[in-house]
Every structure is written in C-alpha cells, then in structure tokens.
C-alpha cells in the first residue's frame, strides 16, 4: 500500500468526527434555506467512512500515483458531503442561486459534462445533477462552529428520482462485490435511466401545472408558503428581465405576514407586486412585498418582528425564554417608534414618498430641514430597520434600545418644528387610533 495513502487515511480517521459535524451543520443550513424559500427537497449528509475512503484511494492511486496529501484532497472533494434531492428538478437553478449567495463556492460542476464524448453504447445521458464544492462563511456560523469554516464540503443537487437511480447504479457498477454487472444489467440500468429522465420531464410539467393553477385562482388562498413561492417564481419568470438573477427570499415569513394582513391570495397580492425594475434591483422579492404590506398596515410591524424571531430556528413549538420575550418587546418598541416616523411623513404628503408609495423618512426629514444630526440618526436607524425587518441581522437588545432612544431627539425636533403642519402631522402620527 502507498505510504501517502496510508498516512492520509490515518489522518482522516482522526478527523472523521470533524468532517461529519461539518456536513451536519451544512446540511441543516441547506435544509433551512430551501424550506424558508419554498423549495421542496430532502436533504441528507455524510462524511466518507475511512474504510471506504481507503478502498477508493487504493483503486485510484493505480492511475493517479499520489505524491502528497494535497493531491488526494484535490482528487476527493467529498470527504464531507451534502445531498439535496429536489422534488421538482426545475428548482435546480433556484438552488444554484441560493448556494452561490450563501456559501463560498470553490468549484461547480454539471453532469452530464458538456462536450464530453460517450465511450459506451448507452442511449440515455446517465446522471443529471449539479455538484458544488463549498466553504461555509465564518460569519454564518455560531461561535462554537467557526472551525468548520475551513472544511470543504461537496453539495450534490439533483432530483429525488435521479438520486435514487444514481444510488442503484453506483452500488452495482462501482461497487461490484459479487462481480462485474452483465450486459443485461447495464441495459436495464440504461432503461431505468430513460424512465427517470422521462419522470423528471413529467415533474417539470407538474410544477408548471401547479403554477398555472395558482395564478388562475385569484381568490383562492395559498395553503402554505410552498404554494406562495411557486406563484412568485412564475411571476418572476414572466416579469424580470432575462439575464438577471433575482431571489425570492424568505417566503415562510412573508406567507405568515400576508395571512395577518388578509392578503393571502393571488388576487390580493398582485397589486403589491413591484415593477420589473424594482424586482431586478437586487432586493429579494419577499422583502419588497413585506415593505409594501407594512406600508399598508404599519400596525403589523410588531408581529412581523416577532415572526422574524420565532422562525429564526426550526423549533418554534418551545416556549420562548424570558430573554427572548424581553428582546421581542424591545423589538416591538423600536418598530413602533419607527412607524411613528413613517406615519409622520406619510401624513405630510405624497411628495415625500417613493414612486411605489413607500415612505422614505430620510427624504422626508431633509425636505422639512431637520438638523444634520437628525438626518444622520434616521439614516443609521433606517439601515438597522431594514436589516431587522428583512431578517438580514437581528441586533442585540442593547442596540435596539439605543436606537429607539436616539429617535427621541428626532421626535423632539418634529414636536418643536417651526411649521405647524409638521407639528400637527407628528401629533397625529403618535395617536395609535389614527391611520392616514
């Protein structure tokens, strides 16, 4: 046995738990990302077992003649692996966009490989999937997980049908413990591959049929956030310019918000959908829609913040801790104060709003000549509000309290403003029973 291979496997055996934990963390991250964005999939993970790695390296070393550990690592990208088995193969492009955004992609590879000639007599293309070699960004990991940021992980993305066929073929062809497969067995595998490809075509047609049904049923409510995602994805394909890569974002939170606002149907949602320019601006569609809903119903700010907290983790059944309750209360207080600011400028007039009707407090503050310090405060808090509302970052309770308190100086300027219309608008905005 090659000493290089033997030493590598010995070192890997000591690191096996590290790779297994890395794959588990990555798998959970993928599962949460796909579920929150309305993509149906089965996500699994594993670390390559040392005995199987040894057998594979001994076989490959006959041709590779490994000289060092780096050559082995470059040749074996899946020491830690995650498999994403999609219900609908048409979602592969959406998954590609998500992985590219949320992970550091070192290398991507599509199967079947384009331009690669076949050396067999098979009628069908074989394995259809996308493989990504990725790193998990350190800033996306918990403090106790930072060490896993250096673990290269292979994420395989294909349909449920294709992954099932690939498992069968792999065990029969590449692990022939009872002898090499016969010509008949190869022919049957090829036949099954054709059936799987036909099945994927049927699944793509089924997905489009579901989208058409949801689009045509204007008054029928979305039963779940997967249906909402299907509707939004179809809308995006028809309205966003080709060549752009817009994202849908957190549809699970958006669905809950739409239910609270009684906007949970295609007919009620359609007027809120942005124009093509806004949809391709780089913001997630769910964020744009959440902004539109909160413009109409600012009283939902508090419950939206609670949704952000409650859906941040998979387990939403447990009772919130006292610390979580305090943070939710602080979040609600902060958002209520922000709503007062937005309401003030909405009352002052449409000239202070954006072309889609969104209130821009910074623009409004400049138009009524608030102080430079007030403008700076509003600008900083607006960024905090956007990060909070869109789930980009939920800041510590102390930061929220400081931001809330800093708004008092802005409120004081509004309350003592030289123009009566500004003072009146602020007074009306502070009255929770009044809605402009």
Coordinates of C-alpha atoms in Angstrom, one line a residue:
X1 CA 0.0 0.0 0.0
X2 CA 1.2 3.5 -0.8
X3 CA 2.6 5.3 2.3
X4 CA 1.0 8.6 1.2
X5 CA -2.4 6.9 1.0
X6 CA -1.9 5.1 4.3
X7 CA -0.9 8.3 6.1
X8 CA -3.7 10.3 4.6
X9 CA -6.3 7.8 5.7
X10 CA -4.8 7.6 9.2
X11 CA -5.0 11.4 9.5
X12 CA -8.6 11.4 8.1
X13 CA -9.7 8.8 10.6
X14 CA -8.6 11.1 13.4
X15 CA -10.5 14.0 11.7
X16 CA -13.6 11.9 10.8
X17 CA -15.8 13.4 13.5
X18 CA -14.8 16.9 12.4
X19 CA -16.0 16.2 8.8
X20 CA -19.1 14.5 10.0
X21 CA -20.0 17.5 12.1
X22 CA -19.2 19.9 9.2
X23 CA -21.5 18.0 6.9
X24 CA -24.3 18.0 9.5
X25 CA -24.1 21.8 10.0
X26 CA -24.0 22.4 6.3
X27 CA -27.0 20.1 5.8
X28 CA -29.1 21.8 8.4
X29 CA -28.2 25.2 6.8
X30 CA -29.2 24.0 3.4
X31 CA -32.4 22.5 4.7
X32 CA -33.4 25.7 6.4
X33 CA -32.5 27.9 3.4
X34 CA -34.6 25.7 1.0
X35 CA -37.6 25.4 3.3
X36 CA -37.8 29.1 4.0
X37 CA -37.6 29.9 0.3
X38 CA -40.3 27.4 -0.6
X39 CA -38.2 24.7 -2.3
X40 CA -39.3 21.1 -1.6
X41 CA -36.4 18.8 -1.1
X42 CA -34.9 16.0 1.0
X43 CA -31.5 17.0 2.4
X44 CA -29.1 14.4 3.8
X45 CA -25.4 14.4 4.7
X46 CA -22.5 12.1 5.5
X47 CA -18.7 12.0 5.9
X48 CA -16.9 9.4 3.9
X49 CA -16.2 6.4 6.1
X50 CA -12.4 5.7 6.5
X51 CA -12.6 2.1 5.3
X52 CA -14.5 3.2 2.1
X53 CA -12.0 6.0 1.6
X54 CA -9.1 3.6 1.8
X55 CA -10.6 1.3 -0.8
X56 CA -11.3 4.2 -3.2
X57 CA -7.8 5.7 -2.8
X58 CA -6.1 2.4 -3.4
X59 CA -8.1 1.9 -6.6
X60 CA -7.5 5.5 -7.8
X61 CA -3.8 5.5 -6.8
X62 CA -3.1 3.0 -9.6
X63 CA -3.6 5.8 -12.1
X64 CA -3.1 8.9 -10.0
X65 CA 0.1 7.8 -8.2
X66 CA -0.5 10.4 -5.4
X67 CA 2.6 12.2 -4.2
X68 CA 1.2 14.1 -1.3
X69 CA -1.9 14.8 0.7
X70 CA -2.8 17.9 -1.3
X71 CA -3.2 15.8 -4.4
X72 CA -5.6 13.5 -2.6
X73 CA -7.7 16.3 -1.3
X74 CA -7.9 17.8 -4.8
X75 CA -9.0 14.5 -6.2
X76 CA -11.5 13.6 -3.4
X77 CA -13.8 16.6 -3.0
X78 CA -16.5 14.8 -1.0
X79 CA -14.9 13.9 2.3
X80 CA -17.8 15.8 3.8
X81 CA -20.9 15.7 1.6
X82 CA -24.5 17.0 1.5
X83 CA -27.1 15.8 -0.9
X84 CA -30.1 17.9 -1.9
X85 CA -32.8 15.7 -3.5
X86 CA -35.4 18.0 -5.2
X87 CA -39.0 17.1 -5.6
X88 CA -39.0 19.3 -8.8
X89 CA -35.9 19.2 -11.0
X90 CA -36.8 22.6 -12.3
X91 CA -35.7 24.1 -9.0
X92 CA -32.0 23.4 -9.7
X93 CA -31.4 27.0 -10.9
X94 CA -33.0 28.4 -7.8
X95 CA -30.8 26.3 -5.6
X96 CA -27.8 27.3 -7.6
X97 CA -28.6 31.0 -6.9
X98 CA -29.1 30.3 -3.2
X99 CA -25.9 28.3 -2.8
X100 CA -23.9 31.0 -4.7
X101 CA -25.3 33.6 -2.3
X102 CA -25.0 31.8 1.0
X103 CA -21.8 29.8 0.5
X104 CA -18.3 30.4 -0.8
X105 CA -18.4 28.2 -4.0
X106 CA -14.9 27.0 -4.8
X107 CA -15.9 24.9 -7.8
X108 CA -19.1 24.0 -9.6
X109 CA -19.6 21.0 -12.0
X110 CA -22.6 20.0 -14.0
X111 CA -23.5 16.4 -15.0
X112 CA -23.6 15.2 -17.7
X113 CA -20.5 17.2 -18.7
X114 CA -21.0 19.3 -21.8
X115 CA -18.8 18.3 -24.8
X116 CA -17.6 15.0 -23.2
X117 CA -18.0 12.1 -25.6
X118 CA -19.6 8.9 -24.5
X119 CA -17.5 5.7 -24.7
X120 CA -20.4 3.3 -24.2
X121 CA -23.5 2.3 -26.1
X122 CA -26.0 3.7 -23.6
X123 CA -29.0 5.5 -25.1
X124 CA -29.5 7.9 -22.3
X125 CA -27.4 10.6 -20.7
X126 CA -27.0 9.0 -17.3
X127 CA -26.5 11.1 -14.2
X128 CA -28.1 14.6 -14.2
X129 CA -27.0 16.8 -11.3
X130 CA -25.0 19.8 -10.2
X131 CA -22.1 19.4 -7.8
X132 CA -20.7 22.3 -5.7
X133 CA -17.5 22.4 -3.7
X134 CA -18.2 25.0 -1.0
X135 CA -17.0 26.5 2.2
X136 CA -19.3 27.8 4.9
X137 CA -18.7 31.5 5.6
X138 CA -17.4 32.0 9.1
X139 CA -19.9 34.9 9.8
X140 CA -22.7 32.5 9.2
X141 CA -21.5 30.0 11.9
X142 CA -22.1 30.1 15.6
X143 CA -19.1 30.9 17.9
X144 CA -18.6 27.3 18.6
X145 CA -18.7 26.3 14.9
X146 CA -16.1 28.7 13.5
X147 CA -13.6 26.0 13.0
X148 CA -15.8 24.3 10.3
X149 CA -15.4 27.3 8.0
X150 CA -12.2 25.7 6.6
X151 CA -13.9 22.4 5.8
X152 CA -14.5 21.9 2.0
X153 CA -17.9 20.3 1.5
X154 CA -19.4 18.9 -1.7
X155 CA -23.1 19.6 -2.2
X156 CA -24.9 17.4 -4.8
X157 CA -28.1 18.8 -6.2
X158 CA -30.4 16.6 -8.3
X159 CA -34.0 15.3 -8.3
X160 CA -35.3 12.7 -5.9
X161 CA -35.7 10.3 -8.9
X162 CA -32.2 10.9 -10.2
X163 CA -30.5 10.4 -6.8
X164 CA -32.4 7.1 -6.4
X165 CA -31.2 5.9 -9.8
X166 CA -27.6 7.1 -9.1
X167 CA -27.6 5.1 -5.8
X168 CA -28.6 1.9 -7.6
X169 CA -26.1 2.4 -10.4
X170 CA -23.3 3.3 -8.0
X171 CA -23.7 0.2 -5.9
X172 CA -24.0 -2.1 -8.9
X173 CA -21.4 -0.6 -11.2
X174 CA -18.8 0.9 -8.9
X175 CA -19.0 -1.5 -6.0
X176 CA -19.4 -4.9 -7.7
X177 CA -18.8 -7.0 -4.6
X178 CA -20.3 -10.0 -6.4
X179 CA -18.7 -9.5 -9.8
X180 CA -19.0 -7.0 -12.7
X181 CA -22.5 -6.3 -14.0
X182 CA -23.6 -8.2 -17.0
X183 CA -24.5 -6.6 -20.4
X184 CA -28.2 -7.2 -19.5
X185 CA -27.8 -5.4 -16.2
X186 CA -26.2 -2.4 -17.9
X187 CA -29.0 -2.3 -20.4
X188 CA -31.6 -2.4 -17.6
X189 CA -29.8 0.4 -15.8
X190 CA -29.9 2.4 -19.1
X191 CA -33.6 1.7 -19.5
X192 CA -34.3 2.8 -15.9
X193 CA -32.3 6.0 -16.6
X194 CA -34.5 6.7 -19.5
X195 CA -37.6 6.3 -17.3
X196 CA -36.1 8.6 -14.7
X197 CA -35.4 11.3 -17.3
X198 CA -39.0 10.9 -18.5
X199 CA -40.1 11.1 -14.9
X200 CA -38.2 14.4 -14.4
X201 CA -39.9 15.8 -17.5
X202 CA -43.2 14.8 -16.0
X203 CA -42.3 16.5 -12.7
X204 CA -41.4 19.7 -14.5
X205 CA -44.7 19.7 -16.3
X206 CA -46.5 19.1 -13.0
X207 CA -44.7 22.0 -11.4
X208 CA -45.8 24.3 -14.2
X209 CA -49.4 23.0 -14.0
X210 CA -49.4 23.9 -10.2
X211 CA -48.1 27.4 -11.0
X212 CA -50.8 27.9 -13.7
X213 CA -53.5 26.7 -11.2
X214 CA -52.3 29.1 -8.6
X215 CA -52.1 32.0 -11.0
X216 CA -55.6 31.5 -12.3
X217 CA -57.3 31.0 -8.9
X218 CA -57.3 34.7 -8.0
X219 CA -59.5 34.3 -4.8
X220 CA -58.1 31.0 -3.5
X221 CA -55.8 31.4 -0.6
X222 CA -52.2 30.0 -0.6
X223 CA -52.4 26.8 1.6
X224 CA -48.7 27.1 2.5
X225 CA -45.6 29.0 1.7
X226 CA -44.6 26.5 -0.9
X227 CA -47.6 27.5 -3.0
X228 CA -46.8 31.1 -2.4
X229 CA -43.2 30.5 -3.6
X230 CA -44.5 28.7 -6.7
X231 CA -46.7 31.7 -7.6
X232 CA -44.0 34.2 -7.0
X233 CA -41.5 32.2 -9.0
X234 CA -43.8 32.0 -12.0
X235 CA -44.4 35.8 -11.7
X236 CA -40.7 36.5 -11.7
X237 CA -40.1 34.4 -14.8
X238 CA -42.6 36.5 -16.7
X239 CA -41.7 39.9 -15.4
X240 CA -38.0 40.1 -14.6
X241 CA -35.6 40.8 -17.4
X242 CA -33.6 37.9 -18.8
X243 CA -30.1 37.7 -17.6
X244 CA -30.8 38.9 -14.1
X245 CA -30.8 36.6 -11.1
X246 CA -33.4 38.0 -8.6
X247 CA -34.2 36.0 -5.5
X248 CA -37.5 35.2 -3.8
X249 CA -36.2 35.3 -0.2
X250 CA -38.0 34.2 3.0
X251 CA -41.4 33.2 1.8
X252 CA -42.2 31.5 5.0
X253 CA -42.3 34.8 6.9
X254 CA -44.0 36.6 4.1
X255 CA -46.8 34.0 4.0
X256 CA -47.4 34.5 7.7
X257 CA -47.5 38.2 7.2
X258 CA -49.9 38.0 4.3
X259 CA -52.3 35.9 6.4
X260 CA -52.2 38.6 9.1
X261 CA -52.9 41.3 6.6
X262 CA -55.7 39.3 4.8
X263 CA -53.7 39.4 1.6
X264 CA -53.0 35.7 1.2
X265 CA -54.4 35.1 -2.3
X266 CA -53.1 35.9 -5.9
X267 CA -55.8 38.5 -6.5
X268 CA -55.0 40.5 -3.4
X269 CA -51.2 40.1 -3.8
X270 CA -51.0 41.0 -7.4
X271 CA -51.4 44.8 -6.9
X272 CA -48.5 44.8 -4.5
X273 CA -46.0 43.1 -6.8
X274 CA -43.3 45.6 -7.9
X275 CA -42.4 46.6 -11.4
X276 CA -39.7 44.8 -13.3
X277 CA -37.0 47.4 -12.4
X278 CA -37.7 47.1 -8.7
X279 CA -37.9 43.3 -8.9
X280 CA -34.4 43.1 -10.5
X281 CA -32.9 45.8 -8.2
X282 CA -31.0 43.2 -6.1
X283 CA -33.6 43.1 -3.2
X284 CA -35.3 39.8 -2.6
X285 CA -38.9 39.8 -3.8
X286 CA -40.2 38.8 -0.4
X287 CA -38.5 41.8 1.1
X288 CA -40.1 44.2 -1.4
X289 CA -43.5 42.7 -0.7
X290 CA -43.1 42.8 3.0
X291 CA -42.3 46.5 2.7
X292 CA -45.4 47.0 0.7
X293 CA -47.6 45.2 3.2
X294 CA -46.1 47.1 6.1
X295 CA -46.7 50.4 4.3
X296 CA -50.4 49.5 4.2
X297 CA -50.5 48.0 7.7
X298 CA -47.8 49.6 9.9
X299 CA -49.5 48.1 12.9
X300 CA -48.2 44.7 11.7
X301 CA -44.6 45.8 12.3
X302 CA -44.5 44.3 15.8
X303 CA -45.9 41.0 14.7
X304 CA -43.6 40.9 11.8
X305 CA -40.6 41.3 14.1
X306 CA -42.0 38.5 16.2
X307 CA -42.2 36.3 13.1
X308 CA -38.6 37.0 12.4
X309 CA -37.6 35.8 15.8
X310 CA -39.9 32.8 16.1
X311 CA -39.0 31.5 12.6
X312 CA -35.3 32.0 13.0
X313 CA -34.9 28.4 14.2
X314 CA -36.6 25.2 13.2
X315 CA -38.1 24.6 16.7
X316 CA -41.0 27.0 17.1
X317 CA -43.0 24.9 19.5
X318 CA -41.0 25.6 22.6
X319 CA -42.0 28.4 24.9
X320 CA -39.8 31.5 24.5
X321 CA -37.3 32.2 27.2
X322 CA -37.6 35.3 29.3
X323 CA -34.6 36.8 27.4
X324 CA -36.3 36.1 24.1
X325 CA -39.5 37.7 25.4
X326 CA -37.6 40.8 26.5
X327 CA -35.9 41.1 23.1
X328 CA -39.2 40.7 21.3
X329 CA -40.7 43.5 23.5
X330 CA -37.7 45.8 22.7
X331 CA -38.0 45.0 19.0
X332 CA -41.7 45.9 19.1
X333 CA -41.0 49.2 20.9
X334 CA -38.3 50.1 18.3
X335 CA -40.5 49.2 15.4
X336 CA -43.5 51.2 16.9
X337 CA -41.3 54.2 17.1
X338 CA -40.1 53.8 13.5
X339 CA -43.8 53.5 12.4
X340 CA -44.5 56.9 14.1
X341 CA -41.7 58.4 12.0
X342 CA -43.1 56.8 8.8
X343 CA -46.6 57.9 9.6
X344 CA -45.5 61.5 10.1
X345 CA -44.1 61.8 6.6
X346 CA -47.0 59.8 5.1
X347 CA -49.4 62.4 6.6
X348 CA -47.3 65.3 5.4
X349 CA -47.9 64.3 1.8
X350 CA -47.3 62.0 -1.2
X351 CA -44.3 64.2 -2.3
X352 CA -42.3 62.6 0.5
X353 CA -42.8 59.0 -0.7
X354 CA -41.1 57.0 -3.3
X355 CA -42.5 56.1 -6.7
X356 CA -44.0 52.9 -5.3
X357 CA -45.6 54.7 -2.4
X358 CA -43.0 53.7 0.1
X359 CA -42.3 56.3 2.8
X360 CA -38.7 57.5 2.8
X361 CA -38.1 59.1 6.2
X362 CA -34.7 60.3 5.3
X363 CA -36.0 62.1 2.2
X364 CA -38.9 63.5 4.3
X365 CA -36.5 64.7 7.0
X366 CA -34.4 66.5 4.5
X367 CA -37.4 68.1 2.9
X368 CA -38.5 69.8 6.1
X369 CA -35.0 70.7 7.0
X370 CA -34.3 68.7 10.1
X371 CA -30.9 69.0 11.6
X372 CA -27.8 67.2 10.3
X373 CA -27.7 65.1 13.4
X374 CA -31.3 64.1 12.9
X375 CA -30.6 63.1 9.3
X376 CA -27.6 61.0 10.4
X377 CA -29.7 59.3 13.1
X378 CA -32.5 58.5 10.7
X379 CA -30.1 57.1 8.1
X380 CA -28.4 54.8 10.6
X381 CA -31.7 53.6 12.1
X382 CA -33.2 53.1 8.6
X383 CA -30.3 50.6 7.9
X384 CA -31.0 48.9 11.2
X385 CA -34.7 48.7 10.5
X386 CA -34.1 47.2 7.0
X387 CA -31.7 44.6 8.4
X388 CA -34.2 43.7 11.2
X389 CA -37.3 43.6 9.1
X390 CA -35.8 41.6 6.3
X391 CA -34.0 39.1 8.6
X392 CA -30.5 40.2 7.5
X393 CA -29.5 40.8 11.1
X394 CA -31.4 40.7 14.3
X395 CA -29.3 43.0 16.6
X396 CA -28.8 42.6 20.3
X397 CA -31.4 44.1 22.6
X398 CA -29.0 46.8 23.8
X399 CA -28.5 48.0 20.2
X400 CA -32.3 48.2 19.7
X401 CA -32.8 50.1 22.9
X402 CA -30.1 52.6 22.0
X403 CA -31.6 53.1 18.5
X404 CA -35.1 53.5 20.0
X405 CA -33.8 56.1 22.5
X406 CA -31.9 58.0 19.7
X407 CA -35.2 58.5 17.9
X408 CA -36.4 60.7 20.8
X409 CA -34.2 63.5 19.7
X410 CA -35.7 63.3 16.2
X411 CA -39.2 63.3 17.7
X412 CA -38.3 66.4 19.8
X413 CA -37.4 68.3 16.6
X414 CA -40.7 67.3 15.0
X415 CA -42.7 68.3 18.0
X416 CA -41.0 71.7 18.2
X417 CA -40.8 72.3 14.4
X418 CA -41.3 75.8 13.2
X419 CA -44.0 74.7 10.7
X420 CA -47.4 73.9 12.2
X421 CA -48.2 71.3 9.6
X422 CA -45.2 69.3 10.7
X423 CA -46.1 69.6 14.4
X424 CA -49.7 68.5 13.5
X425 CA -48.6 65.6 11.4
X426 CA -46.3 64.3 14.2
X427 CA -49.1 64.7 16.8
X428 CA -51.5 62.7 14.6
X429 CA -48.8 60.1 13.9
X430 CA -48.3 59.5 17.6
X431 CA -52.1 58.8 18.1
X432 CA -52.4 55.0 17.6
X433 CA -56.1 55.3 16.8
X434 CA -55.4 57.5 13.8
X435 CA -54.5 55.9 10.5
X436 CA -53.6 58.1 7.5

